[in-house]
Short mmCIF file of C-alpha atoms and ligand atoms in Angstrom, two decimals:
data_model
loop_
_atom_site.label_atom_id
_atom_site.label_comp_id
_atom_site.label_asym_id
_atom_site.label_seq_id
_atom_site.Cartn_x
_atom_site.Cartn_y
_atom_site.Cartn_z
CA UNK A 1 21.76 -13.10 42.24
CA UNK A 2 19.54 -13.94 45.17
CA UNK A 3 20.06 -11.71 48.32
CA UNK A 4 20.15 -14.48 50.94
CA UNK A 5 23.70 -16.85 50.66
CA UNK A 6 22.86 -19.97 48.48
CA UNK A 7 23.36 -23.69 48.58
CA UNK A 8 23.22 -25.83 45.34
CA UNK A 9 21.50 -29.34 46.64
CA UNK A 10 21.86 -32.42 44.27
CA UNK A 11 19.68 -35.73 44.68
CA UNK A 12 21.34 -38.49 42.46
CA UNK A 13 20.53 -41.81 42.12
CA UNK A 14 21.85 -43.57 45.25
CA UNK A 15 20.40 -44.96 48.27
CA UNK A 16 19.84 -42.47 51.00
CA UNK A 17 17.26 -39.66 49.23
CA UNK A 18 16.41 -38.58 52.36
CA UNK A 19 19.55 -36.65 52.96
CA UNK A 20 18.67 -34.57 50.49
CA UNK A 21 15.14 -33.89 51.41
CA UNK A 22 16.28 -32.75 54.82
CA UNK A 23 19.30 -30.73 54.22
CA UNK A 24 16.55 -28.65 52.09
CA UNK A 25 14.13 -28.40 54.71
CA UNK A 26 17.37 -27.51 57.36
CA UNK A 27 18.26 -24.82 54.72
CA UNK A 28 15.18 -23.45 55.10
CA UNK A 29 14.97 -23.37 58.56
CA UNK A 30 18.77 -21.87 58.30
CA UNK A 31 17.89 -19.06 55.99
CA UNK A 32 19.78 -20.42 53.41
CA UNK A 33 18.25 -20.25 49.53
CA UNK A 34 18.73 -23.83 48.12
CA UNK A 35 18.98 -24.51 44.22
CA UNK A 36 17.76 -27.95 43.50
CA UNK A 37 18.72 -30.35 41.22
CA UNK A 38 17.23 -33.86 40.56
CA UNK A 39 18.52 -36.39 38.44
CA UNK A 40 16.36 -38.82 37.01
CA UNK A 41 17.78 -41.93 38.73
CA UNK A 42 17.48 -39.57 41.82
CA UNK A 43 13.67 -39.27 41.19
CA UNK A 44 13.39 -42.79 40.83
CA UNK A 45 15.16 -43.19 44.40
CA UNK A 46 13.14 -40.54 46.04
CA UNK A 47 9.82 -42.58 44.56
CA UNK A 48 11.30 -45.67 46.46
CA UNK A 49 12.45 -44.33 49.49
CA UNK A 50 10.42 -40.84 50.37
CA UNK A 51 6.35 -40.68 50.90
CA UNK A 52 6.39 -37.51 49.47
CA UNK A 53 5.30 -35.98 46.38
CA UNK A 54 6.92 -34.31 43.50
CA UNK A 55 4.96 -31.28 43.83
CA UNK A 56 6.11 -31.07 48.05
CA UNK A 57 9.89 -31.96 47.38
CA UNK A 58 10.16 -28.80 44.87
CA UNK A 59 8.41 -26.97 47.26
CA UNK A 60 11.14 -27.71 49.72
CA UNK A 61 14.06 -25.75 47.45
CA UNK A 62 14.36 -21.94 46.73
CA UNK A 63 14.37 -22.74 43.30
CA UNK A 64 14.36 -25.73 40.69
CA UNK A 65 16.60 -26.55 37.96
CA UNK A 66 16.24 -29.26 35.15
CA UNK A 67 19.52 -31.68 35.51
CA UNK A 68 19.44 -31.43 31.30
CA UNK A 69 20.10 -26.99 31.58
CA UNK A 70 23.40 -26.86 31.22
CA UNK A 71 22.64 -23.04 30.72
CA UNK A 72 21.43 -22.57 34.40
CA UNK A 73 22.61 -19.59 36.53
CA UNK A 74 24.30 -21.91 38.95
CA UNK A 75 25.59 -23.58 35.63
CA UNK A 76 28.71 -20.36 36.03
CA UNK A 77 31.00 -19.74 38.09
CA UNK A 78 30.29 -16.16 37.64
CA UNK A 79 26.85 -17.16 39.92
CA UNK A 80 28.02 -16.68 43.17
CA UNK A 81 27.35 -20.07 45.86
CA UNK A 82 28.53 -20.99 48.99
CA UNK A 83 29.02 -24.62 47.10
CA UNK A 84 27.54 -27.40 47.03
CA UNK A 85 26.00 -31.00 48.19
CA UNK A 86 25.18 -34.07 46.50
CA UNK A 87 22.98 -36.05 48.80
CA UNK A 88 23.33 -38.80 48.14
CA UNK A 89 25.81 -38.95 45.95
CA UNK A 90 25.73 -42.24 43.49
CA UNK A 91 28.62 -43.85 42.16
CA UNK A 92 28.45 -42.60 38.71
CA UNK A 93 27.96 -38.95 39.64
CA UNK A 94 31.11 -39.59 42.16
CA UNK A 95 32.86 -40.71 38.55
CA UNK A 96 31.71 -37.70 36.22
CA UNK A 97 33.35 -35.35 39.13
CA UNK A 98 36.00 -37.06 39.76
CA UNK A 99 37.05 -36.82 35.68
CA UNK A 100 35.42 -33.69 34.89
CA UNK A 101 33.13 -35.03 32.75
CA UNK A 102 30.46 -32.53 33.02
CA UNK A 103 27.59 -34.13 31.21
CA UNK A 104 24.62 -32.58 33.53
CA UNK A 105 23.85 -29.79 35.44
CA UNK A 106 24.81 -31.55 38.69
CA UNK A 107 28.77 -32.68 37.52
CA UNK A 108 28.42 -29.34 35.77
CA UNK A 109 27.82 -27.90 38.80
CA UNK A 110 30.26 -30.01 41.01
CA UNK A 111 33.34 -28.57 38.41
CA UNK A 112 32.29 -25.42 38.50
CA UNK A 113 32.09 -25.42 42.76
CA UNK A 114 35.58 -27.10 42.44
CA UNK A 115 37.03 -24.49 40.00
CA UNK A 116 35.75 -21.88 42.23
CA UNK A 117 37.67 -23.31 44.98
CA UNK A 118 34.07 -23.40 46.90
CA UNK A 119 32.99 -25.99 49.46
CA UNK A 120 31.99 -29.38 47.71
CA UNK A 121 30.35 -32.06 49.58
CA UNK A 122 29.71 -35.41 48.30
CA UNK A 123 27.56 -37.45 50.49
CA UNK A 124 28.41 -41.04 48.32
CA UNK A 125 26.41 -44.30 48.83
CA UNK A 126 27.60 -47.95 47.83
CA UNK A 127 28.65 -50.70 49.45
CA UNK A 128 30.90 -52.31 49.18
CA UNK A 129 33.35 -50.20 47.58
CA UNK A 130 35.34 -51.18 44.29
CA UNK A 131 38.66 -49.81 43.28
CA UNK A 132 37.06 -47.31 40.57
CA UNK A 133 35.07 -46.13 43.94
CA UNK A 134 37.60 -46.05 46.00
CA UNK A 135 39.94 -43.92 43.07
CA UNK A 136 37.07 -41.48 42.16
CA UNK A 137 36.72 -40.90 46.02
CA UNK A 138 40.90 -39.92 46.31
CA UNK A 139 41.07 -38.18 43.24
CA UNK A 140 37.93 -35.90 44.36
CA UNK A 141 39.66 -35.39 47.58
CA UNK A 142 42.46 -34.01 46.32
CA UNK A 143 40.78 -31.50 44.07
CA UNK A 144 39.39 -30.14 47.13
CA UNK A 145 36.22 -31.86 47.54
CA UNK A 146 34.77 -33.34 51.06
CA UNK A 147 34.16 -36.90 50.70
CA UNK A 148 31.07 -37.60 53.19
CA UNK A 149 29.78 -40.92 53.16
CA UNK A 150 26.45 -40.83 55.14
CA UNK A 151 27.97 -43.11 57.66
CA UNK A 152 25.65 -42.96 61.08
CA UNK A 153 26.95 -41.97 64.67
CA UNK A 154 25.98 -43.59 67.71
CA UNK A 155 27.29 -41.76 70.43
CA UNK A 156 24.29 -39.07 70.99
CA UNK A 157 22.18 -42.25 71.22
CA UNK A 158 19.81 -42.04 68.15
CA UNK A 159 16.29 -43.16 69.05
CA UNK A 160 14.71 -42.76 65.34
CA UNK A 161 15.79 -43.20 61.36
CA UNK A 162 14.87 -39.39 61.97
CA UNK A 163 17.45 -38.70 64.22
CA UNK A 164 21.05 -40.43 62.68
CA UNK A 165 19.48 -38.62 59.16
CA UNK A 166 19.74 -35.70 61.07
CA UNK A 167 22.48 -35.56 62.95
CA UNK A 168 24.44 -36.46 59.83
CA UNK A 169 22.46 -33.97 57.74
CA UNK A 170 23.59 -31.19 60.56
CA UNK A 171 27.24 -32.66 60.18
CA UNK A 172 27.57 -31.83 56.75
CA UNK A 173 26.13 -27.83 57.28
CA UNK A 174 28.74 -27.83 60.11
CA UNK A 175 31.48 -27.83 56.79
CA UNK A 176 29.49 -24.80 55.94
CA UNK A 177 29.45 -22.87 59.02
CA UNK A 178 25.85 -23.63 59.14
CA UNK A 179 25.04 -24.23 62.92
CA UNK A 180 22.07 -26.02 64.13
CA UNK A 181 21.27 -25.20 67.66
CA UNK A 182 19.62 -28.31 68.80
CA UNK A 183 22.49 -30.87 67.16
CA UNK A 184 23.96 -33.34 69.30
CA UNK A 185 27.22 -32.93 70.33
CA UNK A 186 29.78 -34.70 71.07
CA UNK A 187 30.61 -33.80 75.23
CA UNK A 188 33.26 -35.84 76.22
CA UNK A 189 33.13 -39.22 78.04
CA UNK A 190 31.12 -38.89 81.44
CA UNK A 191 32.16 -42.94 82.37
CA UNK A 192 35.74 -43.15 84.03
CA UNK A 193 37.71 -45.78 81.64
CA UNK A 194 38.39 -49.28 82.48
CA UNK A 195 42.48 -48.91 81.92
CA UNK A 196 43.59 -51.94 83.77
CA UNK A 197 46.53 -50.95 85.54
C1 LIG B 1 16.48 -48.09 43.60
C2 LIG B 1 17.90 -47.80 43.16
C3 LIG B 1 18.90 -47.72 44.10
C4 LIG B 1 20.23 -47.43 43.71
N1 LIG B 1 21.19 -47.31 44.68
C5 LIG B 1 22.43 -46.92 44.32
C6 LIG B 1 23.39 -46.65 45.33
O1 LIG B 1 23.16 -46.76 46.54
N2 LIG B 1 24.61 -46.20 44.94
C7 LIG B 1 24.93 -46.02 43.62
O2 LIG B 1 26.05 -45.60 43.34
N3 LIG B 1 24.03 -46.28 42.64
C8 LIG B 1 22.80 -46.72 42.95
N4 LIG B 1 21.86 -46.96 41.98
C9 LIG B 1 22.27 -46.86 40.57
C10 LIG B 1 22.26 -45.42 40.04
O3 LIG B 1 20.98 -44.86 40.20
C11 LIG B 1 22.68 -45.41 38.58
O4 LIG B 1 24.05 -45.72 38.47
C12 LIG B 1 22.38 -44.10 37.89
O5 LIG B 1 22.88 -44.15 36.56
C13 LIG B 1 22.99 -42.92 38.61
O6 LIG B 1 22.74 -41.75 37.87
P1 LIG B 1 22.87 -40.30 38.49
O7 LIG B 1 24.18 -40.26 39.21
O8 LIG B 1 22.83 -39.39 37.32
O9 LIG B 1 21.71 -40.10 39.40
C14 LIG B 1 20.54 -47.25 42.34
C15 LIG B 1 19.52 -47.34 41.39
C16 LIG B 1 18.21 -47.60 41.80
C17 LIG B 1 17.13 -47.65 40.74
#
């Protein structure tokens, strides 16, 4: 077991591979040991979407783990976590967890964080939603997972891409009692409201 508290951090195939990229690098910054897990698709997304290399996205995590090693450490829920976030979270990982399915390290993972009773985030990307979606979503919801759609805020006034990933990012350690000084928050209207009476 690692001496510092532990995050697992899965990239899946979805839209939205940044999320994942900085919640490592806020982990970091935290104090927190990451385990990283990639899924193929979720390689493919990070090529698309993130200028940065293979080699510099590992380097981000406290340690790697193939998606295929169903034998990892974090694999058991003897392997003590805080839990665990899938940013983002595509639509067929979203399904596998929702059903139990299992068939990776990540929805390996993602059962094992539920059976645990840990914290479970699932930061899922589509749009539209269909009915499967919108199921899978309920039914992992009422096993106890978080359900965080990377939806942006407007009210700190984002200037920057940068700054609704983070703010969002820093969101979803809030659910872990992972503070980050310098996050935005919310401090109550300053404008007296137009009521019309
Ligand atoms: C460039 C690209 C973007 C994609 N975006 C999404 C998405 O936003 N949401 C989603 O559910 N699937 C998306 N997909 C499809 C998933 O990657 C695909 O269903 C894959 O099987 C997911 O596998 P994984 O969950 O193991 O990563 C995308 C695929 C590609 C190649």
């Amino acid at each position: 077991m690692t001496a510092k508290p532990s995050i697992i951090v899965a990239i899946t195939g979805a839209s939205g591979a940044i999320y994942g990229v900085r919640l490592l690098q806020l982990l970091r910054q935290a104090d927190m040991f990451s385990h990283l897990v990639i899924s193929s698709a979720g390689w493919m997304n990070l090529a698309a979407e993130v200028a940065l290399s293979q080699t510099e996205i590992e380097g981000l995590a406290g340690e790697v783990h193939n998606p295929k090693d169903v034998g990892a450490t974090i694999a058991s829920g003897s392997f003590v976590t805080q839990g665990m976030i899938i940013a983002p979270c595509s639509m067929k990982t979203l399904a596998s967890v929702a059903h139990g399915f299992s068939d990776n390290l990540i929805t390996r993972c993602a059962d094992v964080v539920l059976k645990e009773r840990r914290r479970l985030v699932m930061m899922v990307r589509e749009t539209p939603f269909n009915l499967a979606h919108l199921r899978n979503m309920v039914a992992v919801t009422e096993m106890g997972g978080i359900v965080y759609p990377p939806l942006p805020q407007f009210y700190h006034r984002p200037e920057s891409i940068q700054a609704l990933v983070d703010h969002t990012c820093q969101r979803v350690l809030d659910l872990f009692g992972i503070s980050s000084p310098d996050m935005p928050r919310w401090p109550g209207l300053k404008v007296s409201l137009q009521t019309g009476a």
